Amino acid sequence: MRSILPKGESRKRRSIAVRAIACVLVALLALPFAGCSASPNATGGTAGSQEYTVSVSLAGGSGRASIASPTTIVKDGDAYTATITWSSSNYDKMTVDGVDYAPVNDGGNSTFEIPVTLDEDIAVSAETVAMSTPHTIDYTLHFDSSTMKEKSGDEASGGSPAGTASNAAADFHNADLGCGWKPTGTLQLEYAEHFTVDEYEGGLRLICISNGERFLVVPQNAKVPDGLSSDIAVIRRPADKVYLVSSATMCLVDALDANDNIIMSGTKADDCSVAGFKSALESGAIAYGGKYSAPDYERISASGCTLAIENTMINHTPDVKEKLQKLGLVVLTEQSSSEPEALGRVEWIKLFGVLFDKEDEAAHLFNEQKARVEQTSRLASSGKTVAYFYINSNGAAVTRRAGDYVAQMIELAGGNYALDDAQTASTSGSSVTLEMERFYATAKDADIIVYNGTIDESVATLNDFVGKNALLSQFKAVKNGNVWVTSADMYQQMTSTADIIDELHGAFTGDDASDFHYLRKLG
């Protein structure tokens, strides 16, 4: 029987494990191994690595593609590693000096981490799957060292390792308004670790987010306190005239019946799977304002937008955030994708409840999801091992890191994730690319396969699936007819987490799948 632990208890257990691992690592590092390199830190560099921002230019190709600039670059000794974020989600491989690199993200614009040099042209190639067949395009990158700026601790990327968010919370939570006001209470959070909410007299709320952003949410007719700290942005409550760029949170807004508070979206109607929000886009009640990297500034300004809600992709285009702020918008960067717990992602609905003056509704919706997930998690384990992945255009398997929220949902549904931490430790991102031979060796005996149809929508039948790679037909799950595919809209359905886990449980235990929405068995 399985259970999920509230934030405090899970942190205690993880903290014990982290301290134990740390002791082992310290002992190992103390051994006099000649020629050993420094141990890697959470961001993939060594303990002495430093992050910078730097301008990068792109030449070559048709001229239609672009990359985010400035970008992040990590200096580790004499070596540099840069983050490359493309203007498209269709790139699935980059090649530098004959070495292939897979994307480090799962969803959104294609993002890579590659070794680079400064102040010289770097020949690279990138494979795009936007055409009918994969196509490789040659480009030249150039990083200008004169533009390098060192990142402060607050700006440095990488976040906290899984299981140490309690330490991060101590760093980012700051209830001091700068004007002498003291909080009268705190919004209770059970799983979310990347935001806090403090309560003050007069219905004021202070939101602190793990990236360092702070927002004072003030009722429409209330006075803003004098002497407010300069780093705190003010949002009137309920938030109105919002530009919602974060597509994963459309379902939160829709569930709170707050679509009328949104006037611009970063998602087009054709790309939206949240029924109420999609209807508003189709009717024109919500207008398309451009994606995160290319907003329609003129339209946004003319609309009178006061608040932009972004996700972490905006970190790749800091100039966009700055320009939105210059237009008078408050920019809030939600961090739900950084939550280590599946219910932690769902609990971000409480932050949206604060913004839209729907705290009671948000608490009710969260508690409803929590109760259902906890109920399913208490059922007897199926004992089945489950592999979750998709096949990229190179024939490699792209799976999820053990401990990622998808792997956790599989565990909560009564399955055992087929890969462990050691087998998915090749990258710092949530997705991990494994050559098919290696993936076959680790996952061939999985009882059940769940194919990621949110990324690859081309699999409609079992023949489509096995046609991706010859080794797939040798998997135990294929031989036994236990291959499932997810719906394309699963990642936009945070408020349906309980439904998704219920369907996973049904797939693992052989329930009737005729009324499933998020999973379909391949035949």
Coordinates of C-alpha atoms in Angstrom, one line a residue:
M1 CA 0.0 0.0 0.0
R2 CA 1.3 3.4 -0.9
S3 CA 0.7 6.9 0.6
I4 CA 1.7 10.4 -0.2
L5 CA 3.1 12.6 2.6
P6 CA 2.3 16.2 3.5
K7 CA 5.1 18.6 2.8
G8 CA 6.5 18.7 6.3
E9 CA 6.7 15.0 6.7
S10 CA 8.1 14.3 3.2
R11 CA 10.7 17.1 3.8
K12 CA 11.8 15.4 7.0
R13 CA 12.3 12.1 5.3
R14 CA 14.0 13.6 2.3
S15 CA 16.2 15.7 4.6
I16 CA 17.4 12.6 6.4
A17 CA 18.2 10.9 3.1
V18 CA 20.0 14.0 1.8
R19 CA 22.2 14.3 4.9
A20 CA 23.1 10.7 4.7
I21 CA 24.0 11.0 1.0
A22 CA 26.0 14.1 1.8
C23 CA 28.0 12.3 4.5
V24 CA 28.9 9.6 2.0
L25 CA 29.9 12.1 -0.6
V26 CA 32.1 14.0 1.8
A27 CA 33.9 10.8 2.8
L28 CA 34.4 9.9 -0.8
L29 CA 35.7 13.3 -1.7
A30 CA 38.2 13.1 1.2
L31 CA 39.9 10.1 -0.4
P32 CA 43.2 11.0 -2.2
F33 CA 42.2 10.0 -5.7
A34 CA 44.7 11.4 -8.2
G35 CA 43.3 13.0 -11.2
C36 CA 39.7 13.2 -9.9
S37 CA 37.6 16.1 -11.1
A38 CA 35.5 18.2 -8.8
S39 CA 32.1 16.8 -7.9
P40 CA 29.2 18.1 -9.9
N41 CA 26.8 20.5 -8.3
A42 CA 23.0 20.8 -8.8
T43 CA 23.3 22.8 -12.0
G44 CA 25.7 20.4 -13.8
G45 CA 28.9 22.3 -13.1
T46 CA 31.4 21.9 -10.3
A47 CA 31.3 23.5 -6.9
G48 CA 33.4 26.4 -8.3
S49 CA 31.3 27.1 -11.4
Q50 CA 29.8 30.5 -12.0
E51 CA 26.8 31.5 -14.1
Y52 CA 26.7 34.5 -16.5
T53 CA 24.4 36.1 -19.0
V54 CA 25.9 36.7 -22.5
S55 CA 24.7 37.9 -25.9
V56 CA 24.7 35.3 -28.6
S57 CA 24.1 35.7 -32.4
L58 CA 22.9 33.1 -34.8
A59 CA 23.7 33.0 -38.5
G60 CA 22.8 30.5 -41.3
G61 CA 19.7 28.5 -42.2
S62 CA 16.7 30.2 -43.9
G63 CA 16.7 33.1 -41.5
R64 CA 13.3 32.2 -40.0
A65 CA 14.7 30.5 -36.9
S66 CA 16.2 32.5 -33.9
I67 CA 17.6 31.8 -30.5
A68 CA 17.1 33.6 -27.2
S69 CA 19.7 36.3 -26.4
P70 CA 21.1 37.1 -23.9
T71 CA 21.3 33.5 -22.6
T72 CA 22.9 31.7 -19.7
I73 CA 26.4 30.5 -19.8
V74 CA 28.2 28.5 -17.1
K75 CA 32.0 28.8 -16.6
D76 CA 33.6 25.7 -15.1
G77 CA 37.3 26.1 -15.0
D78 CA 38.3 27.0 -18.5
A79 CA 35.2 25.4 -20.0
Y80 CA 31.9 27.1 -20.9
T81 CA 28.4 25.5 -21.3
A82 CA 25.6 27.6 -22.8
T83 CA 21.9 27.3 -22.8
I84 CA 20.4 27.5 -26.3
T85 CA 16.7 28.1 -26.6
W86 CA 15.2 28.1 -30.1
S87 CA 12.2 30.0 -31.4
S88 CA 10.6 26.7 -32.2
S89 CA 9.7 23.4 -30.4
N90 CA 10.7 21.3 -33.4
Y91 CA 14.4 20.9 -32.8
D92 CA 15.2 17.5 -31.4
K93 CA 19.0 17.4 -31.8
M94 CA 22.0 19.7 -32.0
T95 CA 25.5 18.6 -33.1
V96 CA 28.7 20.4 -31.9
D97 CA 32.1 19.1 -32.9
G98 CA 30.6 15.7 -34.0
V99 CA 28.8 15.2 -30.6
D100 CA 25.0 15.0 -30.5
Y101 CA 23.0 16.8 -27.8
A102 CA 19.3 16.2 -27.0
P103 CA 16.9 18.8 -25.6
V104 CA 16.9 19.3 -21.9
N105 CA 13.3 20.3 -21.7
D106 CA 10.0 18.4 -22.3
G107 CA 7.5 20.8 -23.9
G108 CA 7.9 24.4 -24.9
N109 CA 10.6 25.8 -27.2
S110 CA 13.5 23.4 -27.8
T111 CA 16.3 24.1 -25.3
F112 CA 19.8 22.6 -25.3
E113 CA 22.9 22.8 -23.2
I114 CA 26.1 22.7 -25.3
P115 CA 29.8 23.4 -24.8
V116 CA 30.9 26.7 -26.4
T117 CA 33.9 29.0 -26.8
L118 CA 33.8 32.8 -26.7
D119 CA 34.6 35.4 -29.3
E120 CA 34.8 33.0 -32.2
D121 CA 32.4 31.5 -34.7
I122 CA 31.1 28.1 -33.7
A123 CA 29.8 25.7 -36.4
V124 CA 26.7 23.7 -35.2
S125 CA 23.9 21.8 -36.8
A126 CA 20.4 21.4 -35.6
E127 CA 17.8 18.8 -36.7
T128 CA 14.3 19.9 -37.1
V129 CA 11.2 17.7 -37.3
A130 CA 8.9 20.5 -38.6
M131 CA 9.1 19.1 -42.1
S132 CA 7.7 15.8 -43.3
T133 CA 11.1 14.1 -42.6
P134 CA 13.8 15.2 -40.1
H135 CA 16.0 17.8 -41.7
T136 CA 19.5 19.0 -40.5
I137 CA 20.4 22.7 -40.9
D138 CA 23.8 24.2 -40.4
Y139 CA 24.2 27.4 -38.3
T140 CA 27.0 29.5 -36.8
L141 CA 26.9 30.8 -33.2
H142 CA 29.0 33.6 -31.8
F143 CA 29.2 34.5 -28.1
D144 CA 30.4 38.0 -27.3
S145 CA 32.5 38.1 -24.1
S146 CA 32.2 41.9 -23.8
T147 CA 28.5 41.4 -22.9
M148 CA 29.0 38.9 -20.1
K149 CA 27.4 39.8 -16.8
E150 CA 27.8 37.7 -13.7
K151 CA 24.6 36.4 -12.2
S152 CA 23.9 36.9 -8.6
G153 CA 22.8 34.1 -6.3
D154 CA 19.1 35.0 -6.8
E155 CA 19.5 35.0 -10.6
A156 CA 21.5 31.8 -10.9
S157 CA 19.6 29.0 -12.5
G158 CA 19.4 25.4 -11.4
G159 CA 17.1 25.8 -8.4
S160 CA 17.2 23.4 -5.4
P161 CA 17.8 19.7 -5.7
A162 CA 14.8 17.6 -5.3
G163 CA 14.0 17.2 -1.6
T164 CA 15.6 20.5 -0.4
A165 CA 12.9 22.9 -1.2
S166 CA 12.4 23.6 2.5
N167 CA 15.8 25.3 2.5
A168 CA 14.9 27.2 -0.6
A169 CA 11.7 28.4 1.1
A170 CA 13.8 29.8 4.0
D171 CA 15.7 31.8 1.4
F172 CA 12.9 33.3 -0.7
H173 CA 10.2 33.9 2.0
N174 CA 10.4 37.5 3.2
A175 CA 7.3 38.9 5.0
D176 CA 8.9 42.3 5.7
L177 CA 6.9 44.9 3.7
G178 CA 9.4 47.6 4.6
C179 CA 6.8 49.7 6.2
G180 CA 6.5 48.2 9.6
W181 CA 3.3 46.1 8.9
K182 CA 3.3 42.6 10.4
P183 CA 1.5 39.6 9.0
T184 CA -1.7 38.4 10.8
G185 CA -1.6 35.0 9.3
T186 CA -0.3 32.7 6.6
L187 CA -2.0 30.7 3.8
Q188 CA -1.5 27.1 4.7
L189 CA 0.2 25.0 2.0
E190 CA 0.5 21.2 2.2
Y191 CA 2.6 20.3 -0.9
A192 CA 3.6 23.4 -2.8
E193 CA 7.2 24.5 -2.1
H194 CA 7.8 27.4 -4.5
F195 CA 5.5 30.1 -3.2
T196 CA 4.2 31.5 0.1
V197 CA 1.3 33.8 1.0
D198 CA 1.2 36.0 4.1
E199 CA -1.9 37.8 5.2
Y200 CA -2.2 41.4 6.5
E201 CA -4.9 43.6 7.9
G202 CA -7.4 45.0 5.4
G203 CA -7.4 41.9 3.2
L204 CA -3.8 42.5 1.9
R205 CA -1.8 39.4 0.8
L206 CA 1.9 39.2 0.2
I207 CA 3.0 36.6 -2.4
C208 CA 6.6 35.4 -2.3
I209 CA 7.9 33.2 -5.2
S210 CA 11.0 31.1 -5.2
N211 CA 12.6 33.1 -8.0
G212 CA 12.7 36.1 -5.6
E213 CA 9.6 38.0 -6.9
R214 CA 7.3 39.6 -4.4
F215 CA 3.8 40.9 -4.9
L216 CA 1.4 42.7 -2.6
V217 CA -2.2 41.9 -3.5
V218 CA -4.4 44.8 -2.4
P219 CA -8.2 45.0 -2.5
Q220 CA -9.5 47.4 -5.2
N221 CA -10.5 50.2 -2.8
A222 CA -7.8 49.7 -0.2
K223 CA -4.8 52.0 0.3
V224 CA -1.4 50.8 -0.6
P225 CA 0.8 51.1 2.6
D226 CA 3.3 54.0 2.5
G227 CA 7.0 53.1 2.5
L228 CA 6.5 49.7 0.7
S229 CA 9.8 48.0 -0.2
S230 CA 10.9 48.8 -3.7
D231 CA 11.1 45.2 -4.8
I232 CA 7.4 44.6 -4.1
A233 CA 5.0 45.0 -7.0
V234 CA 1.4 45.8 -6.3
I235 CA -1.5 43.8 -7.9
R236 CA -5.1 45.0 -7.3
R237 CA -7.5 42.3 -6.3
P238 CA -9.2 40.7 -8.1
A239 CA -6.6 40.9 -10.8
D240 CA -8.2 42.1 -14.0
K241 CA -7.0 42.7 -17.6
V242 CA -4.5 39.8 -17.4
Y243 CA -2.2 38.6 -20.2
L244 CA -1.9 34.9 -19.4
V245 CA 1.1 33.4 -21.1
S246 CA 1.6 30.3 -18.9
S247 CA -0.4 27.6 -20.8
A248 CA -0.2 25.1 -18.0
T249 CA -2.2 27.4 -15.7
M250 CA -5.1 28.0 -18.1
C251 CA -6.9 25.1 -16.4
L252 CA -6.5 26.8 -13.0
V253 CA -8.1 30.0 -14.2
D254 CA -10.9 28.1 -15.9
A255 CA -11.6 26.0 -12.8
L256 CA -11.9 29.2 -10.7
D257 CA -14.3 30.6 -13.3
A258 CA -12.0 33.5 -13.8
N259 CA -11.7 33.5 -17.6
D260 CA -13.4 36.9 -17.6
N261 CA -10.4 38.4 -15.8
I262 CA -8.1 37.4 -18.8
I263 CA -8.1 39.6 -21.9
M264 CA -4.9 38.3 -23.6
S265 CA -3.4 34.9 -24.0
G266 CA -0.1 33.5 -25.0
T267 CA -1.9 30.4 -26.5
K268 CA -4.0 30.3 -29.6
A269 CA -7.4 28.6 -29.6
D270 CA -6.1 25.7 -31.8
D271 CA -3.5 24.9 -29.2
C272 CA -5.8 25.1 -26.2
S273 CA -7.4 22.0 -24.7
V274 CA -9.1 23.7 -21.7
A275 CA -12.8 23.8 -22.8
G276 CA -13.9 27.1 -21.2
F277 CA -10.7 28.9 -22.0
K278 CA -10.7 27.7 -25.6
S279 CA -14.3 28.9 -26.0
A280 CA -13.3 32.4 -24.8
L281 CA -10.4 32.4 -27.3
E282 CA -12.7 31.3 -30.1
S283 CA -15.3 33.9 -29.3
G284 CA -12.7 36.7 -29.1
A285 CA -13.5 37.4 -25.4
I286 CA -9.8 36.5 -24.9
A287 CA -7.5 37.7 -27.6
Y288 CA -4.2 36.2 -28.7
G289 CA -1.3 38.4 -27.5
G290 CA 1.6 36.5 -28.8
K291 CA 3.8 33.8 -27.2
Y292 CA 6.2 34.4 -24.4
S293 CA 9.2 35.2 -26.6
A294 CA 7.3 37.4 -29.1
P295 CA 4.4 39.3 -27.5
D296 CA 2.4 41.7 -29.5
Y297 CA 3.5 44.8 -27.5
E298 CA 1.3 47.2 -29.4
R299 CA -1.9 45.1 -28.9
I300 CA -1.0 44.4 -25.3
S301 CA -0.5 48.1 -24.6
A302 CA -3.7 49.1 -26.3
S303 CA -5.7 46.5 -24.4
G304 CA -4.8 48.0 -21.0
C305 CA -3.3 44.8 -19.7
T306 CA -2.0 45.3 -16.1
L307 CA -0.6 41.9 -15.2
A308 CA 1.3 39.3 -17.2
I309 CA 1.5 35.7 -15.8
E310 CA 4.5 33.9 -17.3
N311 CA 6.1 30.6 -16.8
T312 CA 9.9 29.9 -16.4
M313 CA 10.4 30.1 -20.2
I314 CA 10.5 33.9 -19.8
N315 CA 13.9 33.5 -18.1
H316 CA 15.3 32.9 -21.5
T317 CA 14.1 36.2 -22.8
P318 CA 14.7 38.7 -20.0
D319 CA 14.4 41.6 -22.5
V320 CA 10.8 40.7 -23.1
K321 CA 10.0 40.8 -19.3
E322 CA 11.7 44.2 -19.1
K323 CA 9.8 45.6 -22.0
L324 CA 6.4 44.4 -20.6
Q325 CA 7.3 46.1 -17.3
K326 CA 8.2 49.3 -19.1
L327 CA 4.7 49.2 -20.7
G328 CA 3.3 49.2 -17.1
L329 CA 2.5 45.5 -16.7
V330 CA 3.4 43.7 -13.5
V331 CA 5.1 40.4 -14.5
L332 CA 4.6 37.3 -12.3
T333 CA 6.6 34.2 -13.1
E334 CA 4.8 31.1 -11.9
Q335 CA 7.0 28.2 -10.9
S336 CA 4.5 25.3 -10.8
S337 CA 6.7 23.2 -13.1
S338 CA 9.5 23.3 -10.5
E339 CA 7.3 21.6 -7.8
P340 CA 8.7 18.1 -6.9
E341 CA 5.2 16.8 -5.8
A342 CA 2.3 16.2 -8.2
L343 CA -0.1 17.8 -5.7
G344 CA 2.4 20.7 -5.3
R345 CA 1.7 21.6 -8.9
V346 CA -2.1 21.5 -8.3
E347 CA -1.7 23.6 -5.1
W348 CA -0.7 26.6 -7.2
I349 CA -4.5 27.1 -7.7
K350 CA -4.3 28.7 -4.2
L351 CA -2.1 31.4 -5.5
F352 CA -4.5 32.1 -8.4
G353 CA -7.3 32.1 -5.8
V354 CA -5.5 35.0 -4.1
L355 CA -5.0 36.9 -7.3
F356 CA -8.7 36.5 -8.4
D357 CA -10.2 36.8 -4.9
K358 CA -11.4 33.2 -5.0
E359 CA -9.5 31.7 -2.1
D360 CA -12.3 29.6 -0.8
E361 CA -13.0 28.2 -4.2
A362 CA -9.3 27.4 -4.7
A363 CA -9.1 25.6 -1.4
H364 CA -12.1 23.6 -2.2
L365 CA -10.8 22.6 -5.6
F366 CA -7.4 21.6 -4.2
N367 CA -8.9 19.6 -1.4
E368 CA -11.1 17.8 -3.9
Q369 CA -8.1 16.8 -6.0
K370 CA -6.0 15.9 -2.9
A371 CA -8.7 13.6 -1.4
R372 CA -9.1 11.7 -4.7
V373 CA -5.3 11.3 -5.2
E374 CA -4.9 10.2 -1.6
Q375 CA -7.7 7.7 -2.0
T376 CA -6.2 6.2 -5.1
S377 CA -2.7 6.1 -3.5
R378 CA -4.0 4.0 -0.6
L379 CA -5.2 1.2 -2.9
A380 CA -3.1 -1.9 -3.1
S381 CA -0.1 -1.6 -5.5
S382 CA -0.6 -3.3 -8.8
G383 CA 3.0 -4.6 -8.6
K384 CA 3.4 -3.7 -12.3
T385 CA 6.6 -1.9 -13.6
V386 CA 5.8 0.9 -16.0
A387 CA 8.0 2.6 -18.7
Y388 CA 7.0 6.1 -19.8
F389 CA 8.7 7.6 -22.9
Y390 CA 8.5 8.6 -26.5
I391 CA 10.8 7.9 -29.5
N392 CA 12.5 10.9 -31.1
S393 CA 13.4 11.2 -34.8
N394 CA 16.8 9.5 -34.1
G395 CA 15.2 6.4 -32.7
A396 CA 16.2 7.2 -29.1
A397 CA 13.9 7.0 -26.1
V398 CA 13.1 10.2 -24.3
T399 CA 11.9 9.3 -20.8
R400 CA 11.3 11.2 -17.5
R401 CA 13.7 11.5 -14.7
A402 CA 13.0 9.2 -11.7
G403 CA 11.3 11.4 -9.0
D404 CA 9.8 13.7 -11.7
Y405 CA 6.1 14.4 -11.1
V406 CA 5.1 12.0 -14.0
A407 CA 7.1 9.2 -12.4
Q408 CA 5.5 10.1 -9.1
M409 CA 2.0 9.9 -10.6
I410 CA 2.8 6.4 -11.9
E411 CA 3.8 5.4 -8.3
L412 CA 0.7 7.0 -6.8
A413 CA -1.4 5.0 -9.3
G414 CA 0.1 1.8 -8.0
G415 CA 2.8 1.3 -10.6
N416 CA 6.6 1.0 -10.2
Y417 CA 8.5 3.3 -12.4
A418 CA 10.8 1.2 -14.6
L419 CA 13.9 3.4 -14.3
D420 CA 15.7 4.5 -11.2
D421 CA 17.8 7.6 -10.3
A422 CA 21.0 6.1 -11.5
Q423 CA 19.5 5.2 -14.9
T424 CA 18.1 8.7 -15.5
A425 CA 21.0 10.8 -14.2
S426 CA 22.5 11.8 -17.5
T427 CA 21.0 15.3 -17.7
S428 CA 19.9 18.0 -15.3
G429 CA 16.5 18.4 -17.0
S430 CA 13.2 16.6 -16.3
S431 CA 13.5 14.6 -19.5
V432 CA 16.3 12.1 -20.2
T433 CA 17.3 10.8 -23.7
L434 CA 18.7 7.2 -23.8
E435 CA 20.0 5.4 -26.9
M436 CA 17.6 2.6 -27.7
E437 CA 20.0 -0.2 -26.9
R438 CA 20.5 1.2 -23.4
F439 CA 16.8 1.9 -22.8
Y440 CA 16.0 -1.6 -24.0
A441 CA 18.4 -3.1 -21.5
T442 CA 16.8 -1.2 -18.6
A443 CA 13.1 -1.2 -19.6
K444 CA 12.5 -4.3 -21.8
D445 CA 10.9 -6.2 -19.0
A446 CA 8.4 -3.5 -18.0
D447 CA 4.9 -4.8 -17.6
I448 CA 3.3 -1.7 -19.1
I449 CA 4.4 0.9 -21.5
V450 CA 2.8 4.4 -21.5
Y451 CA 3.8 6.3 -24.6
N452 CA 4.0 10.1 -24.4
G453 CA 1.5 11.3 -26.9
T454 CA 1.7 14.9 -25.7
I455 CA 5.0 15.1 -27.5
D456 CA 4.6 12.6 -30.3
E457 CA 1.0 12.5 -31.7
S458 CA 1.9 10.2 -34.6
V459 CA 1.2 6.9 -32.7
A460 CA -2.4 5.8 -33.3
T461 CA -1.9 2.0 -33.4
L462 CA 0.4 -0.6 -32.1
N463 CA 1.9 -0.9 -35.6
D464 CA 2.7 2.8 -35.5
F465 CA 4.4 2.3 -32.2
V466 CA 6.6 -0.7 -33.1
G467 CA 7.5 1.1 -36.4
K468 CA 9.4 3.7 -34.4
N469 CA 12.2 1.3 -33.6
A470 CA 12.8 -2.4 -34.4
L471 CA 13.7 -3.1 -30.7
L472 CA 10.2 -2.1 -29.5
S473 CA 8.6 -5.3 -30.7
Q474 CA 10.9 -7.2 -28.2
F475 CA 9.6 -5.4 -25.1
K476 CA 7.5 -7.6 -22.7
A477 CA 4.7 -5.1 -22.7
V478 CA 4.4 -5.2 -26.5
K479 CA 4.3 -9.0 -26.6
N480 CA 1.6 -9.0 -23.9
G481 CA -0.5 -6.2 -25.5
N482 CA 0.0 -3.7 -22.6
V483 CA 1.0 -0.5 -24.5
W484 CA -0.9 2.7 -23.8
V485 CA -0.6 6.2 -25.3
T486 CA -1.5 9.5 -23.5
S487 CA -3.8 12.2 -25.0
A488 CA -2.2 15.2 -26.5
D489 CA -3.7 17.5 -24.0
M490 CA -2.6 15.9 -20.8
Y491 CA 0.0 18.5 -19.8
Q492 CA -2.6 21.3 -20.0
Q493 CA -4.8 19.5 -17.4
M494 CA -3.2 20.2 -14.0
T495 CA -6.7 20.3 -12.4
S496 CA -7.4 16.8 -13.7
T497 CA -4.4 15.3 -11.9
A498 CA -6.7 13.0 -9.9
D499 CA -8.4 11.8 -13.1
I500 CA -5.1 11.1 -14.8
I501 CA -3.9 9.1 -11.8
D502 CA -7.2 7.2 -11.7
E503 CA -6.8 6.3 -15.3
L504 CA -3.2 5.2 -14.8
H505 CA -4.4 3.0 -11.9
G506 CA -7.1 1.5 -14.1
A507 CA -4.6 0.8 -16.9
F508 CA -2.3 -1.0 -14.4
T509 CA -5.1 -3.1 -12.9
G510 CA -7.0 -4.0 -16.0
D511 CA -10.1 -1.8 -15.6
D512 CA -12.5 -1.1 -18.4
A513 CA -10.9 1.8 -20.4
S514 CA -13.9 2.6 -22.6
D515 CA -14.5 5.9 -20.8
F516 CA -10.8 7.0 -20.4
H517 CA -9.9 10.4 -21.7
Y518 CA -6.2 10.7 -21.0
L519 CA -5.1 7.2 -21.8
R520 CA -5.8 4.8 -24.7
K521 CA -4.7 1.3 -25.2
L522 CA -3.0 0.5 -28.5
G523 CA -4.3 -2.4 -30.5

